[in-house]
Amino acid sequence: MAVTLSDLVVKSISNLPKNEGKAFLASQLKLTCLEDDDNLRNAIYVDFLYDNLMFAVEKGFTWRQVCTVVTFCDGILKDSKDKDITDALQFLKLQSFELADVLGQRNFPIYTDFVFQTYLRHFKLFKYVFTQERDILKPTVSLRVETPADPGSMKQSKPELVWEYEKQYESIQREEAEHANKRLEEKAKTLETAEKQAKERLEKISGVQEPLSKEKVGELIQEIIGSYSSLVVEKVKCNIADVQEDLEFKLARTSLPRPQALGPPPRFNLKPKTPVPTPKKTPPKSPKSERKKSGNSRSKSRNK
């Protein structure tokens, strides 16, 4: 059954904006969910009727003629969708006799040209849409969208050179902290092994039975000295490795090209400051001692 609209409905649709007019037309046809992907056929159907309606309104057709245009385009779309192009043209020719009586000599050729330029030009496409069922593909995988971090205010922004310098500096500090933690673990394992060996030697020495000969006492002394010296050597090696890696990371930080906006780079004091000897202050001479000296000098001169 073809769609029939009243003059009041057609006027309301033409006075509304495009999207609202389509929504009102769909409500009159009792069609919903035009924006849903599952109902694209209904959306195309409403667009087709709305385009024909607005064309007639823009060309100055009377409201009765506009209603007739809507009924005509709905009829040819529904009745010719299962026909080929020749049968559709024959059907259009039969229906056009009644349409010509309503539209008149002026509006009939205008509208038939519009039908040929739109519907008949894309006849196969309309036929495919309204005869072939569409496969509905719905995604079942949930995608997680990570929004970008807050960029902050422009007052806290930095020049690109400063930003890159700070990033490189932070990466060096991060690597230095990782190496420091790794060194601490290795140092703890090394010292634990050395202490364990020293403890085993001492237990071995304590188990020696008396009396002891001179040669045996010398061997025991060598064992004790060797256990403690190996422990001291391991500690010294670990300290040397710590100092070496610290110097390497300090060199890496100072070798970075520092932007001029950050001012002069910080310096590292690798040598301890040598103490400067403070000059000794001589106490001021009292006037009594001056008088004594002058008196002694006078007595000497008299004796002479």
Short mmCIF file of C-alpha atoms in Angstrom, two decimals:
data_model
loop_
_atom_site.label_atom_id
_atom_site.label_comp_id
_atom_site.label_asym_id
_atom_site.label_seq_id
_atom_site.Cartn_x
_atom_site.Cartn_y
_atom_site.Cartn_z
CA MET A 1 0.00 0.00 0.00
CA ALA A 2 1.40 3.36 -1.08
CA VAL A 3 2.08 6.10 1.44
CA THR A 4 -0.43 8.96 1.63
CA LEU A 5 0.36 12.17 3.50
CA SER A 6 -1.93 15.08 4.25
CA ASP A 7 -1.22 18.69 3.30
CA LEU A 8 -0.61 19.63 6.94
CA VAL A 9 2.02 16.90 7.38
CA VAL A 10 3.80 17.91 4.17
CA LYS A 11 3.88 21.55 5.26
CA SER A 12 5.31 20.61 8.65
CA ILE A 13 8.05 18.50 7.09
CA SER A 14 9.07 21.23 4.64
CA ASN A 15 9.30 23.86 7.40
CA LEU A 16 11.59 21.75 9.61
CA PRO A 17 15.40 21.39 9.26
CA LYS A 18 16.60 18.43 7.25
CA ASN A 19 17.32 15.98 10.07
CA GLU A 20 14.23 16.95 12.04
CA GLY A 21 12.10 16.73 8.88
CA LYS A 22 13.36 13.22 8.18
CA ALA A 23 12.67 12.20 11.77
CA PHE A 24 9.10 13.59 11.56
CA LEU A 25 8.52 11.80 8.24
CA ALA A 26 9.78 8.55 9.77
CA SER A 27 7.40 8.97 12.71
CA GLN A 28 4.50 9.38 10.26
CA LEU A 29 5.58 6.15 8.54
CA LYS A 30 6.01 4.46 11.95
CA LEU A 31 9.70 3.80 11.37
CA THR A 32 12.27 4.08 14.18
CA CYS A 33 16.01 3.68 14.75
CA LEU A 34 17.09 5.29 11.50
CA GLU A 35 20.62 5.86 12.80
CA ASP A 36 21.09 2.22 13.79
CA ASP A 37 23.31 0.12 11.50
CA ASP A 38 20.74 -2.65 11.61
CA ASN A 39 18.09 -0.43 9.92
CA LEU A 40 19.98 1.14 7.02
CA ARG A 41 17.26 0.07 4.59
CA ASN A 42 14.68 2.15 6.46
CA ALA A 43 17.06 5.14 6.49
CA ILE A 44 17.52 4.91 2.69
CA TYR A 45 13.76 4.58 2.22
CA VAL A 46 13.07 7.73 4.29
CA ASP A 47 15.81 9.63 2.43
CA PHE A 48 14.25 8.70 -0.92
CA LEU A 49 10.79 9.95 0.06
CA TYR A 50 12.18 13.10 1.69
CA ASP A 51 14.28 14.03 -1.37
CA ASN A 52 11.26 13.71 -3.68
CA LEU A 53 9.08 15.72 -1.29
CA MET A 54 11.56 18.56 -0.92
CA PHE A 55 12.21 18.67 -4.68
CA ALA A 56 8.52 19.24 -5.33
CA VAL A 57 8.36 21.92 -2.61
CA GLU A 58 11.41 23.76 -3.95
CA LYS A 59 10.04 23.73 -7.51
CA GLY A 60 6.82 25.41 -6.38
CA PHE A 61 4.40 22.50 -6.58
CA THR A 62 1.10 22.88 -4.81
CA TRP A 63 0.63 21.01 -1.54
CA ARG A 64 -1.77 18.61 -3.23
CA GLN A 65 0.83 17.95 -5.94
CA VAL A 66 3.53 17.40 -3.32
CA CYS A 67 1.38 14.77 -1.60
CA THR A 68 0.81 13.09 -4.98
CA VAL A 69 4.58 13.06 -5.68
CA VAL A 70 5.24 11.30 -2.38
CA THR A 71 2.60 8.67 -3.10
CA PHE A 72 3.92 8.17 -6.66
CA CYS A 73 7.61 7.74 -5.72
CA ASP A 74 6.67 5.33 -2.91
CA GLY A 75 4.59 3.26 -5.37
CA ILE A 76 7.28 2.94 -8.06
CA LEU A 77 9.91 2.05 -5.43
CA LYS A 78 7.81 -0.77 -3.93
CA ASP A 79 6.26 -2.12 -7.14
CA SER A 80 9.36 -2.11 -9.36
CA LYS A 81 11.95 -3.49 -6.97
CA ASP A 82 11.34 -7.06 -8.20
CA LYS A 83 11.36 -6.08 -11.93
CA ASP A 84 14.13 -5.41 -14.42
CA ILE A 85 14.76 -2.00 -15.96
CA THR A 86 12.48 -2.51 -19.01
CA ASP A 87 9.53 -3.63 -16.90
CA ALA A 88 10.17 -0.74 -14.51
CA LEU A 89 10.04 1.74 -17.41
CA GLN A 90 6.80 0.20 -18.66
CA PHE A 91 5.30 0.41 -15.17
CA LEU A 92 6.44 4.02 -14.85
CA LYS A 93 4.82 4.86 -18.16
CA LEU A 94 1.48 3.43 -17.06
CA GLN A 95 1.59 5.29 -13.75
CA SER A 96 2.63 8.57 -15.35
CA PHE A 97 -0.76 9.08 -17.05
CA GLU A 98 -2.50 9.69 -13.75
CA LEU A 99 0.46 11.71 -12.48
CA ALA A 100 0.36 14.01 -15.51
CA ASP A 101 -3.29 14.88 -14.83
CA VAL A 102 -2.40 16.02 -11.30
CA LEU A 103 0.92 17.80 -11.95
CA GLY A 104 -0.06 19.56 -15.16
CA GLN A 105 1.98 20.49 -18.22
CA ARG A 106 4.54 22.57 -16.30
CA ASN A 107 5.38 20.36 -13.32
CA PHE A 108 5.07 16.92 -14.93
CA PRO A 109 8.19 17.13 -17.17
CA ILE A 110 10.16 18.73 -14.32
CA TYR A 111 9.41 15.87 -11.98
CA THR A 112 9.88 13.09 -14.59
CA ASP A 113 13.36 14.46 -15.35
CA PHE A 114 14.11 14.30 -11.64
CA VAL A 115 12.96 10.66 -11.49
CA PHE A 116 15.15 9.73 -14.47
CA GLN A 117 18.18 11.53 -13.01
CA THR A 118 17.87 9.95 -9.55
CA TYR A 119 15.86 6.76 -9.27
CA LEU A 120 16.24 5.26 -12.77
CA ARG A 121 19.93 6.15 -13.01
CA HIS A 122 20.57 4.16 -9.81
CA PHE A 123 17.85 1.57 -10.44
CA LYS A 124 20.09 -1.48 -9.87
CA LEU A 125 21.44 -0.03 -6.65
CA PHE A 126 17.93 0.61 -5.26
CA LYS A 127 16.89 -2.88 -6.34
CA TYR A 128 19.88 -4.46 -4.63
CA VAL A 129 19.29 -2.56 -1.38
CA PHE A 130 15.60 -3.44 -1.13
CA THR A 131 15.83 -7.07 -2.31
CA GLN A 132 19.09 -8.40 -0.88
CA GLU A 133 19.32 -9.06 2.84
CA ARG A 134 22.38 -7.50 4.39
CA ASP A 135 24.76 -9.48 6.55
CA ILE A 136 24.93 -7.84 9.95
CA LEU A 137 28.42 -7.79 11.37
CA LYS A 138 28.65 -6.91 15.03
CA PRO A 139 32.02 -6.66 16.80
CA THR A 140 32.34 -8.87 19.85
CA VAL A 141 35.80 -7.74 20.93
CA SER A 142 35.96 -4.97 23.52
CA LEU A 143 38.60 -2.40 22.70
CA ARG A 144 40.25 -0.35 25.40
CA VAL A 145 40.95 3.24 24.45
CA GLU A 146 43.65 4.99 26.42
CA THR A 147 43.17 8.72 26.49
CA PRO A 148 46.23 10.95 26.34
CA ALA A 149 47.61 12.38 29.53
CA ASP A 150 46.83 15.91 30.62
CA PRO A 151 49.31 18.19 28.83
CA GLY A 152 49.26 20.74 31.66
CA SER A 153 49.21 24.49 31.43
CA MET A 154 51.32 26.49 29.01
CA LYS A 155 52.99 28.32 31.90
CA GLN A 156 54.74 25.08 32.87
CA SER A 157 55.92 24.34 29.34
CA LYS A 158 59.62 24.11 28.48
CA PRO A 159 61.68 24.59 25.33
CA GLU A 160 62.31 21.44 23.36
CA LEU A 161 66.06 21.47 24.02
CA VAL A 162 65.51 21.78 27.78
CA TRP A 163 62.94 18.98 27.73
CA GLU A 164 65.22 16.63 25.80
CA TYR A 165 68.16 17.47 28.09
CA GLU A 166 66.13 16.72 31.22
CA LYS A 167 64.88 13.45 29.76
CA GLN A 168 68.41 12.30 28.96
CA TYR A 169 69.62 13.44 32.38
CA GLU A 170 66.82 11.53 34.12
CA SER A 171 67.57 8.40 32.09
CA ILE A 172 71.23 8.54 33.19
CA GLN A 173 70.17 8.97 36.82
CA ARG A 174 67.73 6.07 36.51
CA GLU A 175 70.42 3.85 35.02
CA GLU A 176 72.83 4.91 37.76
CA ALA A 177 70.31 3.96 40.46
CA GLU A 178 69.76 0.56 38.83
CA HIS A 179 73.51 -0.07 38.67
CA ALA A 180 73.89 1.03 42.30
CA ASN A 181 71.25 -1.45 43.45
CA LYS A 182 72.86 -4.17 41.37
CA ARG A 183 76.27 -3.38 42.86
CA LEU A 184 74.89 -3.56 46.39
CA GLU A 185 73.44 -7.00 45.72
CA GLU A 186 76.69 -8.27 44.18
CA LYS A 187 78.72 -6.75 47.00
CA ALA A 188 76.54 -8.41 49.62
CA LYS A 189 76.88 -11.80 47.90
CA THR A 190 80.67 -11.43 47.54
CA LEU A 191 81.19 -10.42 51.16
CA GLU A 192 78.88 -13.14 52.36
CA THR A 193 80.91 -15.73 50.43
CA ALA A 194 84.22 -14.35 51.76
CA GLU A 195 82.95 -14.31 55.35
CA LYS A 196 81.65 -17.84 54.97
CA GLN A 197 85.07 -19.03 53.78
CA ALA A 198 86.81 -17.19 56.63
CA LYS A 199 84.44 -18.78 59.12
CA GLU A 200 85.11 -22.22 57.73
CA ARG A 201 88.87 -21.67 58.07
CA LEU A 202 88.51 -20.54 61.68
CA GLU A 203 86.37 -23.56 62.50
CA LYS A 204 89.01 -25.77 60.91
CA ILE A 205 91.72 -24.10 63.00
CA SER A 206 89.73 -24.41 66.22
CA GLY A 207 89.43 -28.14 65.66
CA VAL A 208 93.16 -28.73 65.64
CA GLN A 209 94.33 -30.91 68.51
CA GLU A 210 97.14 -29.99 70.88
CA PRO A 211 100.15 -30.09 71.32
CA LEU A 212 101.08 -27.94 68.32
CA SER A 213 104.47 -27.89 66.68
CA LYS A 214 106.19 -24.76 65.49
CA GLU A 215 105.47 -25.58 61.87
CA LYS A 216 101.79 -26.22 62.64
CA VAL A 217 101.48 -22.88 64.44
CA GLY A 218 103.00 -21.13 61.41
CA GLU A 219 100.47 -22.80 59.11
CA LEU A 220 97.60 -21.76 61.37
CA ILE A 221 98.84 -18.17 61.40
CA GLN A 222 99.04 -18.22 57.62
CA GLU A 223 95.47 -19.56 57.44
CA ILE A 224 94.17 -16.79 59.68
CA ILE A 225 96.06 -14.08 57.81
CA GLY A 226 94.88 -15.46 54.46
CA SER A 227 91.21 -15.56 55.53
CA TYR A 228 91.20 -11.96 56.72
CA SER A 229 93.31 -10.67 53.83
CA SER A 230 90.95 -12.25 51.25
CA LEU A 231 88.01 -10.56 52.94
CA VAL A 232 89.80 -7.20 52.88
CA VAL A 233 90.77 -7.67 49.22
CA GLU A 234 87.14 -8.35 48.23
CA LYS A 235 85.99 -5.23 50.06
CA VAL A 236 88.66 -3.14 48.31
CA LYS A 237 87.66 -4.54 44.92
CA CYS A 238 84.02 -3.66 45.53
CA ASN A 239 84.92 -0.14 46.62
CA ILE A 240 87.09 0.37 43.53
CA ALA A 241 84.25 -0.83 41.28
CA ASP A 242 81.84 1.57 43.02
CA VAL A 243 84.16 4.54 42.52
CA GLN A 244 84.79 3.62 38.88
CA GLU A 245 81.09 3.40 38.01
CA ASP A 246 80.32 6.62 39.89
CA LEU A 247 82.97 8.44 37.86
CA GLU A 248 81.59 7.01 34.61
CA PHE A 249 78.07 8.23 35.36
CA LYS A 250 79.34 11.64 36.44
CA LEU A 251 81.22 11.89 33.16
CA ALA A 252 78.08 10.91 31.25
CA ARG A 253 76.06 13.63 33.00
CA THR A 254 78.64 16.34 32.46
CA SER A 255 79.18 15.41 28.80
CA LEU A 256 75.54 16.10 27.94
CA PRO A 257 75.15 19.32 25.89
CA ARG A 258 73.51 21.58 28.43
CA PRO A 259 71.08 24.25 27.11
CA GLN A 260 72.13 27.81 27.75
CA ALA A 261 68.79 28.59 29.43
CA LEU A 262 69.71 26.33 32.38
CA GLY A 263 72.86 28.25 33.19
CA PRO A 264 76.28 26.76 33.99
CA PRO A 265 76.38 23.02 34.77
CA PRO A 266 77.05 21.74 38.29
CA ARG A 267 80.63 20.73 39.02
CA PHE A 268 81.80 17.74 41.01
CA ASN A 269 84.62 18.09 43.56
CA LEU A 270 86.66 14.94 43.02
CA LYS A 271 89.56 16.04 45.27
CA PRO A 272 89.14 16.95 48.92
CA LYS A 273 90.01 20.49 49.84
CA THR A 274 93.49 20.87 51.35
CA PRO A 275 93.32 22.63 54.72
CA VAL A 276 94.87 26.09 54.70
CA PRO A 277 96.99 26.79 57.83
CA THR A 278 95.61 29.64 59.84
CA PRO A 279 98.22 32.27 60.83
CA LYS A 280 98.98 32.52 64.53
CA LYS A 281 97.99 35.73 66.11
CA THR A 282 100.67 37.30 68.35
CA PRO A 283 99.25 38.89 71.49
CA PRO A 284 99.59 42.67 71.65
CA LYS A 285 102.41 44.02 73.76
CA SER A 286 101.43 45.57 77.06
CA PRO A 287 102.71 49.07 78.01
CA LYS A 288 104.40 47.70 81.19
CA SER A 289 106.72 45.47 79.15
CA GLU A 290 107.59 48.42 76.95
CA ARG A 291 108.54 50.45 80.05
CA LYS A 292 110.68 47.61 81.39
CA LYS A 293 112.54 47.31 78.10
CA SER A 294 113.14 51.06 77.94
CA GLY A 295 114.34 51.08 81.61
CA ASN A 296 116.78 48.22 80.99
CA SER A 297 118.19 49.95 77.95
CA ARG A 298 118.80 53.16 79.98
CA SER A 299 120.59 51.33 82.78
CA LYS A 300 122.87 49.60 80.30
CA SER A 301 123.79 52.91 78.71
CA ARG A 302 124.70 54.43 82.11
CA ASN A 303 126.90 51.51 83.01
CA LYS A 304 128.78 52.01 79.82
#
